């Protein structure tokens, strides 16, 4: 994929820049990957919609020159479902945080996946509620420190990939901000997939999660993704011990199943014939 | 696009490179001085100036991998191609 594309044509840089995110926050890297993926697919920006929830991650829609909806906390998928139903021709990207998408919005996530509606859903996983100061999220690993877990998190955390797969999502992938090149490719494949695509991106929150857990600078957190993750293909040749504590990345699910909007269109045609 | 004032332009003219010459533009108004570009460049193309901003002091070493640009979280870095020393943003 071409790296130095003119990303600025997709950004509201005249009005909305600089980005609100903290120095070294991974969210901007995810955004860059999305723009390169859209550019590589040669989709006109007027045919792209971005729907986001509330959180640091939710700010993404503010910066892009697509059709955008910045909605309410946890309800990005509800708005996106309505939009996609009314305008199925739009390539619709849904941006959520791990709290946004999996705790308050968990129910919507489950059912959007079950229906297999043609949306590309992004979970920006920074392991914490960033915007509200660092409460435990469903992806905060056990033992990690958060404002609501000053002595370490006693809960078990979700594996977004397993949740998405179990609920019926037909494209499920995980990428990292460190490997933005792989992320570009994953996003491009996810957008082209017909059905509900879930792309979890591991993205550092140096200001809140990083500080609570003493994970070093933004650069340290970004570099540590390289050590903490293993691409699926590589993992195939590794033992269980070698994979201990590592997070797998790549495309986990990519299958065809009937899609909600298409089935609805068929239903309308059947009803009209009667 | 951007106003001229936000652009700071750097090029290096002396050394010979096996790669096509490139220059870099740093948008200081957007750069948050996170250090990602300079720390991740394996060819040490950037040096951090006294104010904390990255300055591409050795663009001639650049192998065009694009790592710095794609990992800059603030879209504050741009690579410009051009003839030796003839870079325009
Ligand atoms: C209905 C509702 N409940 C709670 C909030 C407060 N709130 C805003 S953002 C947020 C969580 C943010 O965490 P996450 O979704 O993980 O996104 P991040 O900021 O980490 O990107 C919460 C609880 C809200 N805005 N609306
Ligand atoms: S609080 Fe964390 S997630 Fe939010 S902008 Fe800052 S670094 Fe990013
Ligand atoms: S493109 Fe690669 S080699 Fe060139 S400055 Fe950036 S990181 Fe360094
Ligand atoms: S990566 Fe971007 S924001 Fe960070 S120091 Fe480099 S140019 Fe500035």
Short mmCIF file of N, CA and C in Angstrom, two decimals, chain A residues 87-259:
data_model
loop_
_atom_site.label_atom_id
_atom_site.label_comp_id
_atom_site.label_asym_id
_atom_site.label_seq_id
_atom_site.Cartn_x
_atom_site.Cartn_y
_atom_site.Cartn_z
N UNK A 87 -29.21 3.87 3.69
CA UNK A 87 -28.25 4.18 2.63
C UNK A 87 -27.24 3.04 2.48
N UNK A 88 -27.71 1.87 2.03
CA UNK A 88 -26.80 0.71 1.99
C UNK A 88 -25.60 0.89 1.07
N UNK A 89 -25.67 1.87 0.15
CA UNK A 89 -24.55 2.06 -0.77
C UNK A 89 -23.35 2.73 -0.12
N UNK A 90 -23.53 3.29 1.07
CA UNK A 90 -22.41 3.96 1.72
C UNK A 90 -21.49 2.96 2.42
N UNK A 91 -20.20 3.14 2.22
CA UNK A 91 -19.20 2.37 2.99
C UNK A 91 -19.21 2.97 4.39
N UNK A 92 -19.62 2.17 5.37
CA UNK A 92 -19.83 2.75 6.71
C UNK A 92 -18.83 2.20 7.73
N UNK A 93 -18.06 3.12 8.28
CA UNK A 93 -17.05 2.78 9.28
C UNK A 93 -17.57 3.22 10.64
N UNK A 94 -17.46 2.35 11.62
CA UNK A 94 -17.97 2.66 12.95
C UNK A 94 -16.80 2.63 13.93
N UNK A 95 -16.61 3.74 14.64
CA UNK A 95 -15.46 3.84 15.54
C UNK A 95 -15.91 3.85 16.99
N UNK A 96 -15.38 2.91 17.75
CA UNK A 96 -15.75 2.81 19.17
C UNK A 96 -14.51 2.54 20.03
N UNK A 97 -14.58 2.98 21.27
CA UNK A 97 -13.56 2.60 22.24
C UNK A 97 -13.90 1.23 22.81
N UNK A 98 -13.00 0.69 23.61
CA UNK A 98 -13.29 -0.62 24.21
C UNK A 98 -14.44 -0.52 25.22
N UNK A 99 -14.52 0.59 25.94
CA UNK A 99 -15.64 0.79 26.85
C UNK A 99 -16.91 1.06 26.07
N UNK A 100 -16.80 1.98 25.15
CA UNK A 100 -17.91 2.38 24.28
C UNK A 100 -18.53 1.17 23.57
N UNK A 101 -17.71 0.36 22.96
CA UNK A 101 -18.21 -0.74 22.13
C UNK A 101 -18.55 -2.00 22.91
N UNK A 102 -17.84 -2.25 24.02
CA UNK A 102 -17.99 -3.55 24.68
C UNK A 102 -18.65 -3.50 26.05
N UNK A 103 -18.66 -2.32 26.72
CA UNK A 103 -19.44 -2.33 27.97
C UNK A 103 -20.79 -1.68 27.74
N UNK A 104 -20.86 -0.34 27.70
CA UNK A 104 -22.19 0.28 27.52
C UNK A 104 -22.81 -0.12 26.18
N UNK A 105 -21.97 -0.31 25.17
CA UNK A 105 -22.50 -0.67 23.85
C UNK A 105 -22.45 -2.16 23.54
N UNK A 106 -22.18 -2.95 24.56
CA UNK A 106 -21.98 -4.39 24.34
C UNK A 106 -23.18 -5.07 23.70
N UNK A 107 -24.36 -4.67 24.14
CA UNK A 107 -25.57 -5.28 23.61
C UNK A 107 -25.74 -5.00 22.11
N UNK A 108 -25.46 -3.76 21.74
CA UNK A 108 -25.56 -3.40 20.32
C UNK A 108 -24.51 -4.15 19.50
N UNK A 109 -23.35 -4.31 20.12
CA UNK A 109 -22.26 -5.02 19.44
C UNK A 109 -22.68 -6.47 19.15
N UNK A 110 -23.23 -7.12 20.17
CA UNK A 110 -23.65 -8.53 20.02
C UNK A 110 -24.64 -8.67 18.87
N UNK A 111 -25.62 -7.77 18.83
CA UNK A 111 -26.70 -7.96 17.86
C UNK A 111 -26.34 -7.48 16.45
N UNK A 112 -25.47 -6.50 16.37
CA UNK A 112 -24.99 -6.10 15.04
C UNK A 112 -24.21 -7.26 14.42
N UNK A 113 -23.43 -7.94 15.26
CA UNK A 113 -22.65 -9.09 14.79
C UNK A 113 -23.58 -10.24 14.40
N UNK A 114 -24.57 -10.48 15.25
CA UNK A 114 -25.53 -11.57 14.98
C UNK A 114 -26.26 -11.34 13.66
N UNK A 115 -26.65 -10.09 13.40
CA UNK A 115 -27.39 -9.80 12.16
C UNK A 115 -26.48 -9.83 10.94
N UNK A 116 -25.20 -9.72 11.17
CA UNK A 116 -24.23 -9.65 10.08
C UNK A 116 -24.55 -8.50 9.12
N UNK A 117 -24.72 -7.33 9.70
CA UNK A 117 -24.96 -6.13 8.88
C UNK A 117 -23.63 -5.60 8.34
N UNK A 118 -23.65 -5.16 7.10
CA UNK A 118 -22.43 -4.78 6.40
C UNK A 118 -21.83 -3.46 6.91
N UNK A 119 -21.20 -3.53 8.07
CA UNK A 119 -20.52 -2.37 8.64
C UNK A 119 -19.08 -2.78 8.95
N UNK A 120 -18.18 -1.82 8.98
CA UNK A 120 -16.82 -2.11 9.44
C UNK A 120 -16.66 -1.45 10.81
N UNK A 121 -16.63 -2.26 11.83
CA UNK A 121 -16.61 -1.75 13.21
C UNK A 121 -15.19 -1.80 13.77
N UNK A 122 -14.74 -0.66 14.27
CA UNK A 122 -13.40 -0.57 14.87
C UNK A 122 -13.53 -0.47 16.38
N UNK A 123 -12.80 -1.32 17.07
CA UNK A 123 -12.68 -1.16 18.52
C UNK A 123 -11.26 -0.68 18.77
N UNK A 124 -11.14 0.57 19.22
CA UNK A 124 -9.83 1.09 19.59
C UNK A 124 -9.58 0.60 21.02
N UNK A 125 -8.76 -0.41 21.15
CA UNK A 125 -8.55 -0.99 22.47
C UNK A 125 -7.32 -0.40 23.14
N UNK A 126 -7.57 0.52 24.10
CA UNK A 126 -6.47 1.08 24.89
C UNK A 126 -6.52 0.56 26.32
N UNK A 127 -7.33 -0.49 26.55
CA UNK A 127 -7.41 -1.19 27.83
C UNK A 127 -8.01 -0.37 28.97
N UNK A 128 -8.66 0.77 28.66
CA UNK A 128 -9.13 1.63 29.75
C UNK A 128 -10.16 2.63 29.22
N UNK A 129 -10.90 3.26 30.11
CA UNK A 129 -11.72 4.43 29.73
C UNK A 129 -10.79 5.63 29.73
N UNK A 130 -10.38 6.03 28.56
CA UNK A 130 -9.40 7.12 28.48
C UNK A 130 -10.01 8.47 28.83
N UNK A 131 -11.08 8.82 28.14
CA UNK A 131 -11.63 10.18 28.24
C UNK A 131 -12.08 10.56 29.66
N UNK A 132 -12.59 9.58 30.39
CA UNK A 132 -13.13 9.91 31.71
C UNK A 132 -12.15 9.65 32.85
N UNK A 133 -10.90 9.47 32.50
CA UNK A 133 -9.87 9.45 33.54
C UNK A 133 -9.41 8.09 34.03
N UNK A 134 -9.76 7.03 33.31
CA UNK A 134 -9.07 5.77 33.60
C UNK A 134 -9.81 4.74 34.42
N UNK A 135 -11.13 4.64 34.23
CA UNK A 135 -11.85 3.55 34.90
C UNK A 135 -11.56 2.23 34.19
N UNK A 136 -11.83 1.12 34.92
CA UNK A 136 -11.67 -0.22 34.35
C UNK A 136 -12.62 -0.38 33.16
N UNK A 137 -12.15 -0.98 32.10
CA UNK A 137 -13.00 -1.29 30.95
C UNK A 137 -13.06 -2.82 30.80
N UNK A 138 -13.91 -3.32 29.92
CA UNK A 138 -13.99 -4.78 29.78
C UNK A 138 -12.71 -5.41 29.23
N UNK A 139 -11.80 -4.58 28.74
CA UNK A 139 -10.55 -5.13 28.22
C UNK A 139 -9.34 -4.83 29.11
N UNK A 140 -9.59 -4.26 30.30
CA UNK A 140 -8.47 -4.04 31.23
C UNK A 140 -8.03 -5.41 31.75
N UNK A 141 -6.79 -5.79 31.53
CA UNK A 141 -6.36 -7.12 31.98
C UNK A 141 -6.37 -7.22 33.51
N UNK A 142 -6.54 -8.42 34.01
CA UNK A 142 -6.50 -8.67 35.44
C UNK A 142 -5.19 -8.16 36.04
N UNK A 143 -5.31 -7.56 37.23
CA UNK A 143 -4.12 -7.08 37.93
C UNK A 143 -3.68 -5.68 37.56
N UNK A 144 -4.17 -5.15 36.42
CA UNK A 144 -3.71 -3.82 36.00
C UNK A 144 -4.40 -2.73 36.81
N UNK A 145 -3.71 -1.61 36.91
CA UNK A 145 -4.20 -0.50 37.73
C UNK A 145 -5.09 0.42 36.90
N UNK A 146 -6.18 0.85 37.52
CA UNK A 146 -7.08 1.84 36.91
C UNK A 146 -7.60 2.72 38.04
N UNK A 147 -8.27 3.83 37.70
CA UNK A 147 -8.75 4.71 38.77
C UNK A 147 -9.75 3.98 39.66
N UNK A 148 -10.51 3.05 39.08
CA UNK A 148 -11.47 2.28 39.87
C UNK A 148 -10.87 0.95 40.36
N UNK A 149 -9.60 0.76 40.11
CA UNK A 149 -8.92 -0.45 40.59
C UNK A 149 -7.51 -0.07 41.04
N UNK A 150 -7.45 0.78 42.09
CA UNK A 150 -6.13 1.29 42.49
C UNK A 150 -5.18 0.20 43.00
N UNK A 151 -5.77 -0.94 43.42
CA UNK A 151 -4.90 -2.03 43.89
C UNK A 151 -4.85 -3.17 42.88
N UNK A 152 -5.29 -2.92 41.67
CA UNK A 152 -5.23 -3.95 40.63
C UNK A 152 -6.63 -4.47 40.31
N UNK A 153 -6.87 -4.69 39.02
CA UNK A 153 -8.19 -5.13 38.55
C UNK A 153 -8.45 -6.58 38.95
N UNK A 154 -9.59 -6.81 39.63
CA UNK A 154 -9.92 -8.18 40.06
C UNK A 154 -10.81 -8.90 39.05
N UNK A 155 -11.18 -8.20 37.96
CA UNK A 155 -12.08 -8.81 36.96
C UNK A 155 -11.28 -9.56 35.90
N UNK A 156 -11.97 -10.45 35.19
CA UNK A 156 -11.39 -11.06 33.99
C UNK A 156 -11.76 -10.18 32.80
N UNK A 157 -10.93 -10.18 31.79
CA UNK A 157 -11.20 -9.29 30.65
C UNK A 157 -11.70 -10.07 29.44
N UNK A 158 -12.39 -9.32 28.58
CA UNK A 158 -12.87 -9.87 27.31
C UNK A 158 -11.72 -10.06 26.33
N UNK A 159 -11.85 -11.08 25.50
CA UNK A 159 -11.04 -11.16 24.30
C UNK A 159 -11.98 -10.74 23.17
N UNK A 160 -11.77 -9.54 22.64
CA UNK A 160 -12.69 -8.98 21.64
C UNK A 160 -12.90 -9.93 20.47
N UNK A 161 -11.83 -10.60 20.09
CA UNK A 161 -11.89 -11.49 18.94
C UNK A 161 -12.89 -12.63 19.19
N UNK A 162 -12.77 -13.23 20.38
CA UNK A 162 -13.66 -14.35 20.71
C UNK A 162 -15.10 -13.89 20.84
N UNK A 163 -15.30 -12.72 21.44
CA UNK A 163 -16.66 -12.19 21.59
C UNK A 163 -17.28 -11.98 20.20
N UNK A 164 -16.53 -11.32 19.33
CA UNK A 164 -17.05 -11.01 17.99
C UNK A 164 -17.36 -12.29 17.22
N UNK A 165 -16.47 -13.25 17.31
CA UNK A 165 -16.65 -14.50 16.60
C UNK A 165 -17.89 -15.24 17.11
N UNK A 166 -18.00 -15.31 18.44
CA UNK A 166 -19.13 -16.03 19.05
C UNK A 166 -20.47 -15.40 18.68
N UNK A 167 -20.46 -14.07 18.50
CA UNK A 167 -21.72 -13.38 18.20
C UNK A 167 -22.08 -13.45 16.72
N UNK A 168 -21.19 -13.93 15.89
CA UNK A 168 -21.54 -14.14 14.49
C UNK A 168 -20.91 -13.18 13.50
N UNK A 169 -19.97 -12.35 13.94
CA UNK A 169 -19.28 -11.45 13.00
C UNK A 169 -18.58 -12.31 11.94
N UNK A 170 -18.62 -11.88 10.69
CA UNK A 170 -18.08 -12.72 9.62
C UNK A 170 -16.67 -12.30 9.18
N UNK A 171 -16.20 -11.17 9.72
CA UNK A 171 -14.79 -10.80 9.52
C UNK A 171 -14.30 -10.30 10.87
N UNK A 172 -13.26 -10.93 11.38
CA UNK A 172 -12.76 -10.54 12.70
C UNK A 172 -11.23 -10.48 12.64
N UNK A 173 -10.68 -9.35 13.01
CA UNK A 173 -9.23 -9.18 12.91
C UNK A 173 -8.71 -8.30 14.03
N UNK A 174 -7.41 -8.44 14.28
CA UNK A 174 -6.75 -7.58 15.27
C UNK A 174 -5.46 -7.03 14.69
N UNK A 175 -5.25 -5.76 14.90
CA UNK A 175 -4.01 -5.14 14.45
C UNK A 175 -3.43 -4.27 15.56
N UNK A 176 -2.26 -3.72 15.30
CA UNK A 176 -1.62 -2.83 16.29
C UNK A 176 -1.20 -1.53 15.61
N UNK A 177 -1.00 -0.53 16.43
CA UNK A 177 -0.52 0.74 15.86
C UNK A 177 0.96 0.62 15.49
N UNK A 178 1.69 -0.23 16.21
CA UNK A 178 3.10 -0.40 15.85
C UNK A 178 3.21 -0.92 14.42
N UNK A 179 2.42 -1.96 14.13
CA UNK A 179 2.46 -2.51 12.78
C UNK A 179 1.36 -1.88 11.92
N UNK A 180 1.48 -0.59 11.73
CA UNK A 180 0.46 0.14 10.96
C UNK A 180 0.40 -0.35 9.51
N UNK A 181 1.50 -0.93 9.02
CA UNK A 181 1.49 -1.43 7.63
C UNK A 181 0.53 -2.60 7.50
N UNK A 182 0.61 -3.53 8.48
CA UNK A 182 -0.32 -4.66 8.47
C UNK A 182 -1.74 -4.15 8.71
N UNK A 183 -1.87 -3.16 9.56
CA UNK A 183 -3.20 -2.61 9.86
C UNK A 183 -3.85 -2.01 8.61
N UNK A 184 -3.07 -1.32 7.81
CA UNK A 184 -3.58 -0.78 6.53
C UNK A 184 -4.25 -1.89 5.72
N UNK A 185 -3.54 -3.02 5.62
CA UNK A 185 -4.04 -4.14 4.80
C UNK A 185 -5.30 -4.75 5.41
N UNK A 186 -5.25 -4.96 6.73
CA UNK A 186 -6.40 -5.56 7.42
C UNK A 186 -7.64 -4.69 7.21
N UNK A 187 -7.47 -3.39 7.35
CA UNK A 187 -8.62 -2.49 7.21
C UNK A 187 -9.17 -2.53 5.78
N UNK A 188 -8.26 -2.55 4.82
CA UNK A 188 -8.72 -2.59 3.42
C UNK A 188 -9.52 -3.87 3.15
N UNK A 189 -9.07 -4.99 3.70
CA UNK A 189 -9.79 -6.25 3.50
C UNK A 189 -11.13 -6.19 4.25
N UNK A 190 -11.09 -5.66 5.46
CA UNK A 190 -12.31 -5.56 6.28
C UNK A 190 -13.37 -4.69 5.62
N UNK A 191 -12.96 -3.59 5.02
CA UNK A 191 -13.93 -2.70 4.36
C UNK A 191 -14.58 -3.41 3.18
N UNK A 192 -13.79 -4.19 2.45
CA UNK A 192 -14.32 -4.87 1.27
C UNK A 192 -15.23 -6.04 1.63
N UNK A 193 -15.06 -6.55 2.84
CA UNK A 193 -15.86 -7.70 3.27
C UNK A 193 -17.34 -7.33 3.34
N UNK A 194 -18.18 -8.21 2.79
CA UNK A 194 -19.63 -7.99 2.85
C UNK A 194 -20.15 -8.66 4.11
N UNK A 195 -20.55 -7.87 5.08
CA UNK A 195 -21.00 -8.43 6.35
C UNK A 195 -20.42 -7.61 7.49
N UNK A 196 -20.63 -8.09 8.71
CA UNK A 196 -20.15 -7.33 9.87
C UNK A 196 -18.67 -7.63 10.11
N UNK A 197 -17.86 -6.60 9.96
CA UNK A 197 -16.41 -6.74 10.14
C UNK A 197 -16.01 -6.08 11.45
N UNK A 198 -15.28 -6.80 12.25
CA UNK A 198 -14.78 -6.22 13.51
C UNK A 198 -13.26 -6.15 13.42
N UNK A 199 -12.73 -4.97 13.62
CA UNK A 199 -11.28 -4.81 13.63
C UNK A 199 -10.89 -4.20 14.97
N UNK A 200 -10.24 -5.01 15.78
CA UNK A 200 -9.75 -4.49 17.06
C UNK A 200 -8.34 -3.96 16.83
N UNK A 201 -8.10 -2.75 17.27
CA UNK A 201 -6.75 -2.20 17.14
C UNK A 201 -6.19 -1.93 18.54
N UNK A 202 -5.05 -2.51 18.82
CA UNK A 202 -4.39 -2.24 20.09
C UNK A 202 -3.68 -0.90 19.94
N UNK A 203 -4.10 0.06 20.75
CA UNK A 203 -3.60 1.42 20.59
C UNK A 203 -3.21 2.00 21.95
N UNK A 204 -1.99 2.49 22.11
CA UNK A 204 -1.54 2.92 23.42
C UNK A 204 -2.23 4.21 23.91
N UNK A 205 -2.55 4.21 25.20
CA UNK A 205 -3.00 5.42 25.89
C UNK A 205 -1.91 5.75 26.90
N UNK A 206 -0.89 6.50 26.47
CA UNK A 206 0.23 6.75 27.39
C UNK A 206 -0.17 7.61 28.59
N UNK A 207 -1.12 8.50 28.41
CA UNK A 207 -1.44 9.45 29.48
C UNK A 207 -2.13 8.79 30.66
N UNK A 208 -3.10 7.92 30.40
CA UNK A 208 -3.88 7.37 31.51
C UNK A 208 -3.42 5.93 31.82
N UNK A 209 -3.64 5.03 30.87
CA UNK A 209 -3.29 3.62 31.13
C UNK A 209 -1.78 3.48 31.36
N UNK A 210 -1.03 4.16 30.54
CA UNK A 210 0.43 4.08 30.63
C UNK A 210 0.95 4.57 31.97
N UNK A 211 0.41 5.71 32.43
CA UNK A 211 0.89 6.28 33.69
C UNK A 211 0.47 5.42 34.88
N UNK A 212 -0.80 5.00 34.88
CA UNK A 212 -1.27 4.16 36.00
C UNK A 212 -0.42 2.90 36.13
N UNK A 213 -0.02 2.36 34.99
CA UNK A 213 0.67 1.07 35.01
C UNK A 213 2.17 1.18 34.76
N UNK A 214 2.67 2.40 34.81
CA UNK A 214 4.12 2.66 34.65
C UNK A 214 4.70 1.96 33.43
N UNK A 215 4.08 2.24 32.30
CA UNK A 215 4.51 1.56 31.08
C UNK A 215 5.49 2.39 30.25
N UNK A 216 5.95 3.49 30.84
CA UNK A 216 6.97 4.28 30.16
C UNK A 216 6.37 5.31 29.21
N UNK A 217 7.18 5.78 28.29
CA UNK A 217 6.76 6.85 27.38
C UNK A 217 5.87 6.29 26.27
N UNK A 218 5.33 7.19 25.48
CA UNK A 218 4.52 6.79 24.32
C UNK A 218 5.36 5.91 23.39
N UNK A 219 6.62 6.26 23.25
CA UNK A 219 7.50 5.47 22.38
C UNK A 219 7.69 4.07 22.96
N UNK A 220 7.89 3.98 24.28
CA UNK A 220 8.05 2.66 24.92
C UNK A 220 6.80 1.81 24.72
N UNK A 221 5.64 2.44 24.88
CA UNK A 221 4.39 1.67 24.75
C UNK A 221 4.19 1.17 23.33
N UNK A 222 4.57 2.02 22.38
CA UNK A 222 4.42 1.62 20.97
C UNK A 222 5.37 0.46 20.66
N UNK A 223 6.62 0.60 21.12
CA UNK A 223 7.62 -0.45 20.85
C UNK A 223 7.23 -1.76 21.53
N UNK A 224 6.62 -1.68 22.72
CA UNK A 224 6.30 -2.91 23.45
C UNK A 224 5.25 -3.74 22.71
N UNK A 225 4.48 -3.10 21.84
CA UNK A 225 3.51 -3.88 21.05
C UNK A 225 4.21 -4.93 20.19
N UNK A 226 5.41 -4.60 19.77
CA UNK A 226 6.16 -5.55 18.95
C UNK A 226 6.49 -6.81 19.73
N UNK A 227 6.86 -6.65 21.01
CA UNK A 227 7.20 -7.80 21.85
C UNK A 227 5.96 -8.54 22.35
N UNK A 228 4.88 -7.80 22.53
CA UNK A 228 3.69 -8.40 23.15
C UNK A 228 2.78 -9.13 22.17
N UNK A 229 2.99 -8.94 20.88
CA UNK A 229 2.07 -9.54 19.91
C UNK A 229 2.81 -10.48 18.94
N UNK A 230 2.07 -11.44 18.42
CA UNK A 230 2.61 -12.39 17.44
C UNK A 230 1.62 -12.51 16.30
N UNK A 231 2.05 -12.35 15.06
CA UNK A 231 1.13 -12.55 13.94
C UNK A 231 0.69 -14.02 13.86
N UNK A 232 -0.58 -14.23 13.52
CA UNK A 232 -1.16 -15.58 13.47
C UNK A 232 -0.31 -16.59 12.71
N UNK A 233 0.19 -16.19 11.54
CA UNK A 233 0.94 -17.14 10.70
C UNK A 233 2.18 -17.64 11.44
N UNK A 234 2.83 -16.70 12.15
CA UNK A 234 4.04 -17.05 12.90
C UNK A 234 3.69 -17.94 14.09
N UNK A 235 2.53 -17.67 14.70
CA UNK A 235 2.13 -18.40 15.90
C UNK A 235 1.89 -19.88 15.61
N UNK A 236 1.55 -20.19 14.35
CA UNK A 236 1.26 -21.58 13.98
C UNK A 236 2.44 -22.51 14.27
N UNK A 237 3.63 -21.97 14.15
CA UNK A 237 4.82 -22.79 14.37
C UNK A 237 5.41 -22.64 15.77
N UNK A 238 4.62 -22.08 16.68
CA UNK A 238 5.16 -21.86 18.02
C UNK A 238 4.42 -22.72 19.05
N UNK A 239 5.12 -23.05 20.14
CA UNK A 239 4.52 -23.89 21.19
C UNK A 239 3.66 -23.03 22.11
N UNK A 240 2.84 -23.72 22.91
CA UNK A 240 1.97 -23.01 23.86
C UNK A 240 2.79 -22.18 24.84
N UNK A 241 3.92 -22.70 25.24
CA UNK A 241 4.78 -21.95 26.18
C UNK A 241 5.32 -20.67 25.54
N UNK A 242 5.74 -20.82 24.30
CA UNK A 242 6.27 -19.64 23.61
C UNK A 242 5.21 -18.56 23.43
N UNK A 243 3.96 -18.99 23.33
CA UNK A 243 2.88 -18.04 23.10
C UNK A 243 2.29 -17.49 24.40
N UNK A 244 2.77 -17.99 25.51
CA UNK A 244 2.28 -17.55 26.82
C UNK A 244 2.40 -16.02 26.95
N UNK A 245 1.29 -15.38 27.29
CA UNK A 245 1.32 -13.93 27.51
C UNK A 245 1.35 -13.09 26.24
N UNK A 246 1.32 -13.73 25.08
CA UNK A 246 1.35 -12.97 23.83
C UNK A 246 -0.06 -12.80 23.28
N UNK A 247 -0.28 -11.71 22.57
CA UNK A 247 -1.57 -11.47 21.94
C UNK A 247 -1.41 -11.71 20.45
N UNK A 248 -2.32 -12.46 19.88
CA UNK A 248 -2.21 -12.77 18.46
C UNK A 248 -2.82 -11.66 17.60
N UNK A 249 -2.22 -11.44 16.44
CA UNK A 249 -2.74 -10.43 15.53
C UNK A 249 -2.96 -11.05 14.15
N UNK A 250 -3.81 -10.41 13.37
CA UNK A 250 -4.09 -10.90 12.02
C UNK A 250 -5.58 -11.09 11.82
N UNK A 251 -5.92 -11.87 10.79
CA UNK A 251 -7.33 -12.08 10.46
C UNK A 251 -7.76 -13.45 11.01
N UNK A 252 -8.69 -13.43 11.93
CA UNK A 252 -9.14 -14.65 12.63
C UNK A 252 -10.32 -15.31 11.93
N UNK A 253 -11.23 -14.48 11.42
CA UNK A 253 -12.43 -15.00 10.77
C UNK A 253 -12.64 -14.21 9.48
N UNK A 254 -12.95 -14.92 8.39
CA UNK A 254 -13.28 -14.24 7.14
C UNK A 254 -14.18 -15.19 6.36
N UNK A 255 -15.47 -15.08 6.57
CA UNK A 255 -16.40 -16.04 5.96
C UNK A 255 -17.63 -15.34 5.41
N UNK A 256 -18.35 -16.04 4.56
CA UNK A 256 -19.57 -15.47 3.97
C UNK A 256 -20.80 -16.02 4.67
N UNK A 257 -21.72 -15.15 4.95
CA UNK A 257 -23.00 -15.54 5.55
C UNK A 257 -24.00 -14.53 5.04
N UNK A 258 -25.30 -14.84 5.09
CA UNK A 258 -26.25 -13.87 4.56
C UNK A 258 -26.20 -12.57 5.35
N UNK A 259 -26.36 -11.48 4.60
CA UNK A 259 -26.14 -10.16 5.17
C UNK A 259 -27.49 -9.46 5.33
#
